[in-house]
PDB file of C-alpha atoms in Angstrom:
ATOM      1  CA  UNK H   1      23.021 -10.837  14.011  1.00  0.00           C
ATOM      2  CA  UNK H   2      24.425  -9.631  17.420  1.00  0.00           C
ATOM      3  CA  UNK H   3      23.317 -12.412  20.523  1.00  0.00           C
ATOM      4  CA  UNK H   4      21.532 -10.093  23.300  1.00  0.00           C
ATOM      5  CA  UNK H   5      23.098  -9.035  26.302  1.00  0.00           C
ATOM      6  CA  UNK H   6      22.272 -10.977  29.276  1.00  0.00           C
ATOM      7  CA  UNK H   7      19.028 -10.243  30.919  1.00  0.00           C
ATOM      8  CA  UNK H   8      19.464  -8.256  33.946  1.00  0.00           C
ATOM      9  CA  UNK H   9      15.835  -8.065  35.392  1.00  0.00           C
ATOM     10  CA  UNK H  10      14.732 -12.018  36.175  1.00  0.00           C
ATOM     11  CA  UNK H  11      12.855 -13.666  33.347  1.00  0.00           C
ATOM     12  CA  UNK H  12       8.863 -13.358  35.458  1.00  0.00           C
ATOM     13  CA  UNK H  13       8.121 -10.064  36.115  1.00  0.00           C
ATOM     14  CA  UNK H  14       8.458 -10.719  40.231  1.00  0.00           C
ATOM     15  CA  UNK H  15      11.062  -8.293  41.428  1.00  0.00           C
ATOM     16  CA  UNK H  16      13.702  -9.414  43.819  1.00  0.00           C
ATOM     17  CA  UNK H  17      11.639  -8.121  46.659  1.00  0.00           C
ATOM     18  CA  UNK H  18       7.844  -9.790  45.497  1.00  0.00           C
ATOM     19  CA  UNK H  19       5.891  -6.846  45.183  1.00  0.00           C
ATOM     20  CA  UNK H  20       4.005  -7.791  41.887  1.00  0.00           C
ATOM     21  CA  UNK H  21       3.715 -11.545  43.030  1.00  0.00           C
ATOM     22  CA  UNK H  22       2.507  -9.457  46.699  1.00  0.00           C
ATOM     23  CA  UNK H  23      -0.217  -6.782  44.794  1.00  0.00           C
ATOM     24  CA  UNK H  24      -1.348 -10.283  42.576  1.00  0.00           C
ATOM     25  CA  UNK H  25      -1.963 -11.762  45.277  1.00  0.00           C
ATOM     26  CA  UNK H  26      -3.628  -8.724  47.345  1.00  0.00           C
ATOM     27  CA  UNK H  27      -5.662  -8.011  44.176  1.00  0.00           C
ATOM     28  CA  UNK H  28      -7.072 -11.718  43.919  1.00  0.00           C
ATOM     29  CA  UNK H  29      -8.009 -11.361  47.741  1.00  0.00           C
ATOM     30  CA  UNK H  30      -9.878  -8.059  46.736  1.00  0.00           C
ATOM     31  CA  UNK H  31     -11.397 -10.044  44.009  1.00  0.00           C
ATOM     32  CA  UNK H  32     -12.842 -13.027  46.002  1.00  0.00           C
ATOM     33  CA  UNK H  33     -14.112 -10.706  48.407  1.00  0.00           C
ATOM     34  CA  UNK H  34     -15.863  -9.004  45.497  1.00  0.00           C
ATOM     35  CA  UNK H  35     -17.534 -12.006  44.269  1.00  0.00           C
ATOM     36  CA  UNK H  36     -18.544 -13.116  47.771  1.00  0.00           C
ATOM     37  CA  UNK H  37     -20.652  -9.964  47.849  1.00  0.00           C
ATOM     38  CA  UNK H  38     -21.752 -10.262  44.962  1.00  0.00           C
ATOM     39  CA  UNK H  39     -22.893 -13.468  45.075  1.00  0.00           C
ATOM     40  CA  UNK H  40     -24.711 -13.060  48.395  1.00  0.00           C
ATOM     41  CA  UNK H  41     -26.581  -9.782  46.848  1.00  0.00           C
ATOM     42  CA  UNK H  42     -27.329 -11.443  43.848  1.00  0.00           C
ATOM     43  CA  UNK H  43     -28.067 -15.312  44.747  1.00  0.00           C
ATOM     44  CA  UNK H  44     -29.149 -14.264  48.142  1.00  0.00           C
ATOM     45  CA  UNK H  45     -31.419 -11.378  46.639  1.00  0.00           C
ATOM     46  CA  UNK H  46     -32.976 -13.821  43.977  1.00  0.00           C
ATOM     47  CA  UNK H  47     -33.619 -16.854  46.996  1.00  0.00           C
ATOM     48  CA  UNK H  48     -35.010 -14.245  49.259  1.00  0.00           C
ATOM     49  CA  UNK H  49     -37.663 -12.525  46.295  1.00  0.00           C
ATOM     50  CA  UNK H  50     -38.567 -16.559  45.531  1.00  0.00           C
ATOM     51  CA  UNK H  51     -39.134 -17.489  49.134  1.00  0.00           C
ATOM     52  CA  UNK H  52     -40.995 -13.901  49.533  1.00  0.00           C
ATOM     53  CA  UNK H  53     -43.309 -14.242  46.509  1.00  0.00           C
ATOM     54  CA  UNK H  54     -44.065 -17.891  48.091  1.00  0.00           C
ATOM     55  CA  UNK H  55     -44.610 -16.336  51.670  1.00  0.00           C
ATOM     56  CA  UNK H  56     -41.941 -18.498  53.033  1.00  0.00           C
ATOM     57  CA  UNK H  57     -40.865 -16.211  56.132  1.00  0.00           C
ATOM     58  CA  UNK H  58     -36.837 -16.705  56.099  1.00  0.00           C
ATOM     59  CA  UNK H  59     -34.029 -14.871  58.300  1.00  0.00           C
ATOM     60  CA  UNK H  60     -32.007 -14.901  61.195  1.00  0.00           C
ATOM     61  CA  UNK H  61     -34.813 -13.597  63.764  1.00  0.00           C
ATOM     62  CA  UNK H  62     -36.475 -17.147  62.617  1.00  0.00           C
ATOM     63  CA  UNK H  63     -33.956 -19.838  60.746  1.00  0.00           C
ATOM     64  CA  UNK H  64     -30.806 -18.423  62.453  1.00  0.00           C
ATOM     65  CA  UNK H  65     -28.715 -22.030  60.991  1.00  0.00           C
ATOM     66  CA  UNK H  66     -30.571 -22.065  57.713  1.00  0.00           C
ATOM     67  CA  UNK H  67     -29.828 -18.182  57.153  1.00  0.00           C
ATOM     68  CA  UNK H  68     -26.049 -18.629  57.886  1.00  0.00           C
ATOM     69  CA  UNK H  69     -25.912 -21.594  55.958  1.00  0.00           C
ATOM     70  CA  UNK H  70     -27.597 -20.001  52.837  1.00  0.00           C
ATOM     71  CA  UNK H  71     -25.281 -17.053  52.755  1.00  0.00           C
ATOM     72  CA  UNK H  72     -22.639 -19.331  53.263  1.00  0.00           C
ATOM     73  CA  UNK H  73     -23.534 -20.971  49.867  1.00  0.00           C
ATOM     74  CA  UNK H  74     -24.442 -18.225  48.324  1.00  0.00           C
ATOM     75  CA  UNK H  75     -20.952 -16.339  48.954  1.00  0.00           C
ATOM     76  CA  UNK H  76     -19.287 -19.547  48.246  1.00  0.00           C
ATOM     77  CA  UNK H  77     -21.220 -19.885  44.677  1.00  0.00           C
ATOM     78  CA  UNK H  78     -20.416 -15.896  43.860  1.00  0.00           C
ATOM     79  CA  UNK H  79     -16.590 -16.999  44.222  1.00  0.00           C
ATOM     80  CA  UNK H  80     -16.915 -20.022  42.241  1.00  0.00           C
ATOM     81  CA  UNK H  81     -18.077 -18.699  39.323  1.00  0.00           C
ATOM     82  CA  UNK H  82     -15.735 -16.235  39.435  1.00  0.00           C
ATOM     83  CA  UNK H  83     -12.663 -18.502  40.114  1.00  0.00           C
ATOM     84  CA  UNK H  84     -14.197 -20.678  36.765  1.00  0.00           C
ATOM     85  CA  UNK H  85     -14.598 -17.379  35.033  1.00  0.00           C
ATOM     86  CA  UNK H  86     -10.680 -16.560  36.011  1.00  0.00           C
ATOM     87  CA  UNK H  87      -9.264 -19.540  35.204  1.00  0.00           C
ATOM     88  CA  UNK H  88      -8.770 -21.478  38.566  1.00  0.00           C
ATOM     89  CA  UNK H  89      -8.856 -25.953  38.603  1.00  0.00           C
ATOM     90  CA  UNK H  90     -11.592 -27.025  40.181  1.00  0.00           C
ATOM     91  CA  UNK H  91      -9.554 -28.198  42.860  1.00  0.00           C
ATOM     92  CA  UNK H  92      -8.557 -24.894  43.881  1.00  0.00           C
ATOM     93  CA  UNK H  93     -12.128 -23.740  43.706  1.00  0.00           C
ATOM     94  CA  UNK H  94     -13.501 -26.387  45.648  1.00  0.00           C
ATOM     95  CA  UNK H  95     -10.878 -25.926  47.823  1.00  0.00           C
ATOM     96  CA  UNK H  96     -11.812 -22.076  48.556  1.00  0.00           C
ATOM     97  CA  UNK H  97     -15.579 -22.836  48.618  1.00  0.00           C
ATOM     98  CA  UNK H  98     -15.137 -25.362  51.509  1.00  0.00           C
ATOM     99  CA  UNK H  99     -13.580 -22.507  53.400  1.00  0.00           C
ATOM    100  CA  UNK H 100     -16.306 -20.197  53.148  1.00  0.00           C
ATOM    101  CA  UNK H 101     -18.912 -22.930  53.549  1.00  0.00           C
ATOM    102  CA  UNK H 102     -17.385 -24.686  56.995  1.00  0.00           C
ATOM    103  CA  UNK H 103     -17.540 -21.465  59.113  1.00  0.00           C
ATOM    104  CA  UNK H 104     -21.409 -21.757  58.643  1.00  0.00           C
ATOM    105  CA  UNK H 105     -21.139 -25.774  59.561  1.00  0.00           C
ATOM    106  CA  UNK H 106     -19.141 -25.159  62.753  1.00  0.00           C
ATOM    107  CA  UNK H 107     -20.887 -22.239  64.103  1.00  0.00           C
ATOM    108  CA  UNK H 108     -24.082 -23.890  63.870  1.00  0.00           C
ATOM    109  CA  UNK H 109     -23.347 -26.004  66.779  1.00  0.00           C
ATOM    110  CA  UNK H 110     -22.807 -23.118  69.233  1.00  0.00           C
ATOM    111  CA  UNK H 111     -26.262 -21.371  67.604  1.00  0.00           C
ATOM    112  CA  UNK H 112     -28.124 -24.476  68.317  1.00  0.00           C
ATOM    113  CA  UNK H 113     -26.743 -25.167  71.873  1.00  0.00           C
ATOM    114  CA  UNK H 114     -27.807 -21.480  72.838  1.00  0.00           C
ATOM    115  CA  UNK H 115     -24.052 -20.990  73.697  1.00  0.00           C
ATOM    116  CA  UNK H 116     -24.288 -18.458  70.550  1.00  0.00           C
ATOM    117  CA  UNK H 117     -26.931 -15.917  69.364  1.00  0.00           C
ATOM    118  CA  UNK H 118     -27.015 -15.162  65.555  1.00  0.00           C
ATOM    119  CA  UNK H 119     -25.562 -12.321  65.474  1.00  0.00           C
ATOM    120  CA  UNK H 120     -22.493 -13.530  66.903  1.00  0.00           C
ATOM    121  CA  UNK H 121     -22.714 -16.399  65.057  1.00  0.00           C
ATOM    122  CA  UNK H 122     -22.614 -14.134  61.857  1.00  0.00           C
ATOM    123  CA  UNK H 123     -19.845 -12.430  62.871  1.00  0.00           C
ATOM    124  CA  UNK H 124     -17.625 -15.655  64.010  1.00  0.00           C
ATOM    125  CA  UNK H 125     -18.248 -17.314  60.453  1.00  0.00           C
ATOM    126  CA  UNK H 126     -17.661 -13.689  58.159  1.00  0.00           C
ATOM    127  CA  UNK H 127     -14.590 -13.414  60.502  1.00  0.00           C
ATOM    128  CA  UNK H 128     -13.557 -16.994  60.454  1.00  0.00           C
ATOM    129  CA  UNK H 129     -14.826 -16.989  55.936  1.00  0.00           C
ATOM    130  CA  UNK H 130     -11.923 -14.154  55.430  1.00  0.00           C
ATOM    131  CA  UNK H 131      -9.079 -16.028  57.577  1.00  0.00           C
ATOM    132  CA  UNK H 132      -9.523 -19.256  56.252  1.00  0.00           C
ATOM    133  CA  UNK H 133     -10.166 -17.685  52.115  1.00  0.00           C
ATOM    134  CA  UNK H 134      -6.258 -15.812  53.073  1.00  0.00           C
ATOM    135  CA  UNK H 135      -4.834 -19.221  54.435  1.00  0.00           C
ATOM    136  CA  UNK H 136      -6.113 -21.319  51.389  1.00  0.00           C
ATOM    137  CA  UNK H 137      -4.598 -18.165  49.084  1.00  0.00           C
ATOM    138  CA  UNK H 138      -1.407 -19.092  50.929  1.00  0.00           C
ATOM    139  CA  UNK H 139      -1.589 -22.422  50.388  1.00  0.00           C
ATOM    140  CA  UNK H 140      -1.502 -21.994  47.056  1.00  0.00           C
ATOM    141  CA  UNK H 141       0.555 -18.680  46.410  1.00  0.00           C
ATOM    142  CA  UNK H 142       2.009 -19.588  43.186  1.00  0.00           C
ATOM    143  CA  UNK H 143      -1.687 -20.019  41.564  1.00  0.00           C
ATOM    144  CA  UNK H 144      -3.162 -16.624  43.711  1.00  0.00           C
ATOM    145  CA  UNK H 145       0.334 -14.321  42.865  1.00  0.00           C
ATOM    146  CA  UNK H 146       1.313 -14.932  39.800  1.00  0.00           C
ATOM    147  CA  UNK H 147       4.291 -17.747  40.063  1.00  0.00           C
TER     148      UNK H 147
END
């Protein structure tokens, strides 16, 4: 039995310049967003179609906080599940769904003090949701890329 050459390529499959660790990590990003959707279409939709059949009148023309709040939750429960499904530690997953949920906390103040109308407010947290999900990705690289 001959011993094997030396190993020429580094023993992950990250090459010297990152770019599967980089398209992980892009991917996972795609991913979240994904399941953000989804779980505002899908938890959001389901909510909605209860609070309809009850004639409970809900939205942002009149529960601008609650609304933003709710789809807050609801894109923060779409990720969960997926994170669980992929594999992530709850602290990781916690971690992400505070960031999507806190926008929603913090823009509520402006919204209530008339300083903010709802659809800016809606825009500010979706805005602020996506920087804050990439920060807490980079935060944790190694568990979003593939180290």
């Amino acid at each position: 039995m001959h011993p094997s050459p030396p190993r020429t390529e580094p023993a992950n499959d990250h090459h010297h310049h990152g770019a599967p660790s980089k398209r992980r990590f892009a991917l996972h990003y795609l991913e979240m967003a994904v399941a953000m959707l989804v779980g505002m279409f899908v938890i959001g939709g389901a909510l909605r179609g209860v609070l309809a059949l009850a004639d409970i009148e809900f939205g942002m023309a009149t529960h601008p906080e609650l609304a933003l709040l709710e789809m807050a939750v609801d894109m923060a429960l779409g990720m969960v599940v997926w994170m669980r499904i992929r594999g992530h530690a709850w602290a990781g997953t916690l971690e992400m769904a505070a960031v999507m949920i806190a926008p929603a906390l913090i823009v509520i103040v402006p919204l209530r003090l008339g300083a903010m109308d709802g659809d800016a407010a809606m825009l500010v947290e979706h805005v602020a949701m996506f920087a804050l999900m990439f920060l807490a990705m980079l935060r944790r690289r190694g568990e979003y890329g593939g180290r």
